[in-house]
Coordinates of C-alpha atoms in Angstrom, one line a residue:
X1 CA 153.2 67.3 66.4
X2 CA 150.4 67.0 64.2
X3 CA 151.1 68.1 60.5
X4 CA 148.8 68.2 57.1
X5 CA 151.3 68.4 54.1
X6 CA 148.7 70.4 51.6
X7 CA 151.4 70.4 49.1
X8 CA 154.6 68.4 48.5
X9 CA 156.0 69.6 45.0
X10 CA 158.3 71.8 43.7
X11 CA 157.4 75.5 41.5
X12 CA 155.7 73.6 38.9
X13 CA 153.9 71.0 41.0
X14 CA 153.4 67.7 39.7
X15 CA 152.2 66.6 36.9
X16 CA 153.0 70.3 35.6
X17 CA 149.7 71.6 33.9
X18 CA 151.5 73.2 31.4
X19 CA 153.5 70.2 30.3
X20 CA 152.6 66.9 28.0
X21 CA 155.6 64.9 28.3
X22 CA 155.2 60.9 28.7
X23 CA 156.5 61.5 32.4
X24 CA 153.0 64.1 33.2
X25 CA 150.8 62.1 31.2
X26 CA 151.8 59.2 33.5
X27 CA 151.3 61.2 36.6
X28 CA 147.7 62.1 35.3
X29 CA 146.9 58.4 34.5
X30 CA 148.1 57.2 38.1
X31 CA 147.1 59.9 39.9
X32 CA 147.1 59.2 43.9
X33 CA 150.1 59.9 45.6
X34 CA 151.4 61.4 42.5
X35 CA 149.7 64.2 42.1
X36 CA 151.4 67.0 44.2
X37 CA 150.5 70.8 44.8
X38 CA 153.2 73.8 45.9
X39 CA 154.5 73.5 49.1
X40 CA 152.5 74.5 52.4
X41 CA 152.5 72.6 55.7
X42 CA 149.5 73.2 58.3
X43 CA 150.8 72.7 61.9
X44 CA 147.9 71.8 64.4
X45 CA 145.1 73.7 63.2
X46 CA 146.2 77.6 63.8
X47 CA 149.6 77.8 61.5
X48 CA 150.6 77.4 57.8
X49 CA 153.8 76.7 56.6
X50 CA 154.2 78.7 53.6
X51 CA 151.1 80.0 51.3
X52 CA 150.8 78.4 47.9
X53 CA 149.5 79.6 44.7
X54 CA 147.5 76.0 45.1
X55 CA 145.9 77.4 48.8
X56 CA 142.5 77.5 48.6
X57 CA 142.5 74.2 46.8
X58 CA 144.5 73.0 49.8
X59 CA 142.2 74.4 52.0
X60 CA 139.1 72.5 50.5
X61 CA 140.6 69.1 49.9
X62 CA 141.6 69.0 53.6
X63 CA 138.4 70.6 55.3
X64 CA 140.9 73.0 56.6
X65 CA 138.8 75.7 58.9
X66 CA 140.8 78.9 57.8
X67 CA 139.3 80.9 60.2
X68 CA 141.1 79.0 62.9
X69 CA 144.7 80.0 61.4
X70 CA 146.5 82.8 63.5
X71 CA 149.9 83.2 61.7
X72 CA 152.0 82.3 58.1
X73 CA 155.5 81.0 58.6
X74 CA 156.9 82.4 55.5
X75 CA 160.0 80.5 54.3
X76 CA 160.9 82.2 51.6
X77 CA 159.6 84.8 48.8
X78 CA 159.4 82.6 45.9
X79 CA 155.7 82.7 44.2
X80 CA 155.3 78.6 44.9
X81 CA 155.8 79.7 48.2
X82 CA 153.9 82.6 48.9
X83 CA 151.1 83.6 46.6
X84 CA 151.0 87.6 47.3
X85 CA 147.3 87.8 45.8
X86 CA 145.7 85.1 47.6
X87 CA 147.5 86.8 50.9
X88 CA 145.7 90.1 50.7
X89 CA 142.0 88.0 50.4
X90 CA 142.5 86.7 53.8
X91 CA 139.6 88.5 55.6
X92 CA 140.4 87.9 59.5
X93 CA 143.4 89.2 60.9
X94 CA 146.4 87.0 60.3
X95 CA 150.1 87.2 61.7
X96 CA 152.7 86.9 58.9
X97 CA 156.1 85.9 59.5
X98 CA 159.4 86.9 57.2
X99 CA 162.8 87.3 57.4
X100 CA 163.6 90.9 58.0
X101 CA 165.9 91.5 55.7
X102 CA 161.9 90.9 53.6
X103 CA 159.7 92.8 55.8
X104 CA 159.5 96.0 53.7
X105 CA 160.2 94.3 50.1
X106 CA 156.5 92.4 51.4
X107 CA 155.0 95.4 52.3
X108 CA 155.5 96.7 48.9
X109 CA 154.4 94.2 47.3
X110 CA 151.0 93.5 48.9
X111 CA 150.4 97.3 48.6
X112 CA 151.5 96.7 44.9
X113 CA 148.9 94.4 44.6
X114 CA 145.5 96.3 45.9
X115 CA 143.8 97.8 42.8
X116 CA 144.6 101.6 42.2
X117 CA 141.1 102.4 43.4
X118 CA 141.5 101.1 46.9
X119 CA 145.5 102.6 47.3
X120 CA 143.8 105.3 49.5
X121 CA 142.1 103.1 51.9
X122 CA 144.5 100.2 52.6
X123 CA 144.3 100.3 56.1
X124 CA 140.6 98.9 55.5
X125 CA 142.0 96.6 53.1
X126 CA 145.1 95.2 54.7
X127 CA 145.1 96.7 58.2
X128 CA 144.4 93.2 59.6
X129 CA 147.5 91.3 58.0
X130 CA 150.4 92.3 60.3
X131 CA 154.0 91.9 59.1
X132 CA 155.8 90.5 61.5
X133 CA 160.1 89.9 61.0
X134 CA 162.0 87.3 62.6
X135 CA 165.9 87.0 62.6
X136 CA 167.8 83.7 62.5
X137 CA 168.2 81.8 65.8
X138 CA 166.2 84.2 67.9
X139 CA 163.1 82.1 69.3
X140 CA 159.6 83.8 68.7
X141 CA 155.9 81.5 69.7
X142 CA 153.0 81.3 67.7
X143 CA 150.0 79.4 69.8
X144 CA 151.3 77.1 71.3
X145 CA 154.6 76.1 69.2
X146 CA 158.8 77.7 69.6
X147 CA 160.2 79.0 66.5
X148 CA 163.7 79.4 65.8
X149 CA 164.4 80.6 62.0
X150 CA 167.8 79.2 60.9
X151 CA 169.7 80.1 57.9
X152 CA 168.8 78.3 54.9
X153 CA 170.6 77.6 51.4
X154 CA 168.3 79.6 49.5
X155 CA 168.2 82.5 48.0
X156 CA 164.2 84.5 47.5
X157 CA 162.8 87.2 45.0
X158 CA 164.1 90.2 47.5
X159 CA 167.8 91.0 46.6
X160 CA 170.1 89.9 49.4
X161 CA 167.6 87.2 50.8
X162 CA 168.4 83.9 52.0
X163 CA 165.7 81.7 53.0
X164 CA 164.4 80.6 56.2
X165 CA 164.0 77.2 57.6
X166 CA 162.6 76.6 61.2
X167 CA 163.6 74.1 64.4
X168 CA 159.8 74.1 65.5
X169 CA 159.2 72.9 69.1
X170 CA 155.7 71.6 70.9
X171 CA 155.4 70.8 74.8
X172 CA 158.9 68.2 74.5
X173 CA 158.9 67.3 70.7
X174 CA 161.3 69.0 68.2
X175 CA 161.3 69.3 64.8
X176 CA 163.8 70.4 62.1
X177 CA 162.1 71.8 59.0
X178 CA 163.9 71.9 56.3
X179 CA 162.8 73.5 53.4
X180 CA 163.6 74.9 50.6
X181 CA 167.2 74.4 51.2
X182 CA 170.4 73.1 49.6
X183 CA 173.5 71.7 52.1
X184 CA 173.3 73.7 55.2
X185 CA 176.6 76.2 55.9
X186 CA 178.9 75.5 58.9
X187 CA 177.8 77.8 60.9
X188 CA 173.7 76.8 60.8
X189 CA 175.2 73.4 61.3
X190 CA 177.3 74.9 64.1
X191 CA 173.9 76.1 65.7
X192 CA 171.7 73.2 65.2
X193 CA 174.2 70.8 67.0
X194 CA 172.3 72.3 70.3
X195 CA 169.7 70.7 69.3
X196 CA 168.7 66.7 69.3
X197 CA 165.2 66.2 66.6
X198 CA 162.5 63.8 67.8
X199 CA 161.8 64.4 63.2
X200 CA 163.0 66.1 60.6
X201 CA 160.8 67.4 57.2
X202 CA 163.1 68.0 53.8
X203 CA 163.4 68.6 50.7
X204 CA 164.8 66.7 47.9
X205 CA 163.6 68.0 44.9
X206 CA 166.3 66.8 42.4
X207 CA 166.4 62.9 43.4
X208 CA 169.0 61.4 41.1
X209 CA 168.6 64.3 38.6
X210 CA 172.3 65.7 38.1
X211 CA 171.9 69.3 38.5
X212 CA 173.8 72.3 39.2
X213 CA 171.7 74.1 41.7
X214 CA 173.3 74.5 45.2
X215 CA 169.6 75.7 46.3
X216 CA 168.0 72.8 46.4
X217 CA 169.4 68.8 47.6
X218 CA 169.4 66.1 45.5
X219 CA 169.4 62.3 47.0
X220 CA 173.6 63.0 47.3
X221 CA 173.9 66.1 49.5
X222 CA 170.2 65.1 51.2
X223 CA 172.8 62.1 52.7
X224 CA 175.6 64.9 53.4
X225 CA 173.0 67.0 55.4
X226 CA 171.5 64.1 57.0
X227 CA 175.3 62.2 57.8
X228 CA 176.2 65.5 58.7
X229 CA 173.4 66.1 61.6
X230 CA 173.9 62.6 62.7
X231 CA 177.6 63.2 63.6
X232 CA 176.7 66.0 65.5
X233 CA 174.3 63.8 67.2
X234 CA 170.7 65.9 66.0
X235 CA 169.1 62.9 64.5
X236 CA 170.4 58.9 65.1
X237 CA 169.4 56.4 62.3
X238 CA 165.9 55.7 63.4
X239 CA 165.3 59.4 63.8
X240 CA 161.7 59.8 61.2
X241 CA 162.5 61.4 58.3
X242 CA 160.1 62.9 55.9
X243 CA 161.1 64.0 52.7
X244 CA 159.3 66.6 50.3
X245 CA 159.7 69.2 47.5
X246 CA 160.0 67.4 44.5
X247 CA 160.3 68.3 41.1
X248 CA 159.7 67.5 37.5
X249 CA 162.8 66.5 36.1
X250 CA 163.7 63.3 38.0
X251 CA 160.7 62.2 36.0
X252 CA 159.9 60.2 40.0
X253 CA 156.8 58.0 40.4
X254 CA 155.7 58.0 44.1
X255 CA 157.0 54.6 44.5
X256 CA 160.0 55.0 42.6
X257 CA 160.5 58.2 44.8
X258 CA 160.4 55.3 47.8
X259 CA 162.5 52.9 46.1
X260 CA 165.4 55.4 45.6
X261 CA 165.2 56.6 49.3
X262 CA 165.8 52.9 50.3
X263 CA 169.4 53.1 49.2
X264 CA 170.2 55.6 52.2
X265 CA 170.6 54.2 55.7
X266 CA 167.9 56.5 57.3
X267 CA 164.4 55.6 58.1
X268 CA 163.1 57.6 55.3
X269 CA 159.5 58.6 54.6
X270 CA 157.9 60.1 50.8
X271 CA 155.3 62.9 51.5
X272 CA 152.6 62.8 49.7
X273 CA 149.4 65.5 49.4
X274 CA 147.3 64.7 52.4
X275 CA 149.2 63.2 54.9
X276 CA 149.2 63.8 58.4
X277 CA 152.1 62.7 60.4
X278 CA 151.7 63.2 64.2

């Protein structure tokens, strides 16, 4: 299942622009693998994964052809996530999926964000991006990939949101994706013990950084979730695992970021900007 991670950081992305601690100033000095952009995945050619302040950016590095891209898998409504005025610039007609407990709070807030002048012709301006909601664990297909939203850990800007993670499924691969999220609840672990993952994408955007934020995983409840899915037999221990999302205050080289996944017994893989995993 071919995949482009176009960004692998957390809200701030790494180094943060707005900050000149010893830690960014490093990051700007080694550059590479270091330097990370909001989250957004592209799936094949024809889907994104999230839509990031840091798109068109994204877009350019990775000779992305956006007119090829037929739907947004929304995750969540955070702005690292989904950057509402880049979304109304998209000029071909574009499928956009969100939790529906979201559909209308999106609605809003694109219409919101076309200029006063234009508020009596928005079908012109936005007739072409169609909302589309999705409800946990019922299967929808986009091209030629399954999607089954499961509950995340993870609240959004919409009151009463939780995020949205995905089991994503081509011809007989399957994929658990798995961000944002903190440790899953028993009853999305109840449902994803249908399932046996071929990989798995996740977060961890605290590392060894003790913090108390049950919305994100840190390198301890990334091991429960994981130990977790393989007692229910999901993954096994050679099951690829790539791990994304991180933040700022582990103050995490790339390698470092490797050298800490070491100490858990999974085969473990640090996303960086750029890479492809097929």
């Amino acid at each position: 299942m071919k995949t482009i991670f176009l960004g692998t950081g957390s809200a701030n992305g790494l180094p943060d622009v707005f900050c000149s601690c010893d830690y960014c100033e490093s990051l700007r000095e080694l550059k590479g693998k270091n330097i990370r952009k909001r989250s957004t995945f592209l799936l094949g050619d024809k889907i994104l994964l999230d839509f990031s302040p840091d798109i068109r950016t994204q877009i350019l590095e990775n000779n992305v052809d956006f007119s090829k891209i037929k739907g947004i898998l929304l995750s969540h409504t955070h702005n690292d996530h989904l950057d509402i005025q880049e979304l109304i610039k998209i000029k071909n007609p574009m499928n956009i999926y969100i939790n529906s407990v979201s559909e209308e709070w999106l609605k809003e807030q694109i219409k919101i964000a076309i200029k006063p002048k234009h508020q009596k012709n928005l079908q012109e301006k936005i007739g072409h991006l169609n909302i589309i909601p999705i409800k946990y664990h019922s299967a929808f297909t986009v091209e030629e990939f399954e999607i089954i939203p499961i509950e995340a850990k993870h609240t959004g800007l919409n009151i009463g949101e939780c995020g949205t993670n995905f089991i994503i499924k081509k011809d007989n691969f399957i994929r658990l994706h798995a961000s944002d999220t903190g440790v899953y609840s028993l009853k999305t672990f109840e449902f994803l013990k249908n399932f046996k993952f071929d990989d798995i994408v996740i977060e961890c955007t605290f590392l060894d950084f003790q913090k108390d934020n049950a919305d994100h995983l840190d390198i301890s409840t990334l091991n429960k979730v994981l130990t977790t899915l393989r007692v229910l037999q999901c993954i096994d221990s050679e099951t690829p695992i790539t791990v994304t999302h991180f933040g700022h205050d582990p103050k995490k080289t790339h390698e470092e970021i490797e050298l800490l996944m070491k100490s858990l017994n999974f085969n473990i893989s640090v996303a960086y900007d750029g890479l492809c995993i097929r």
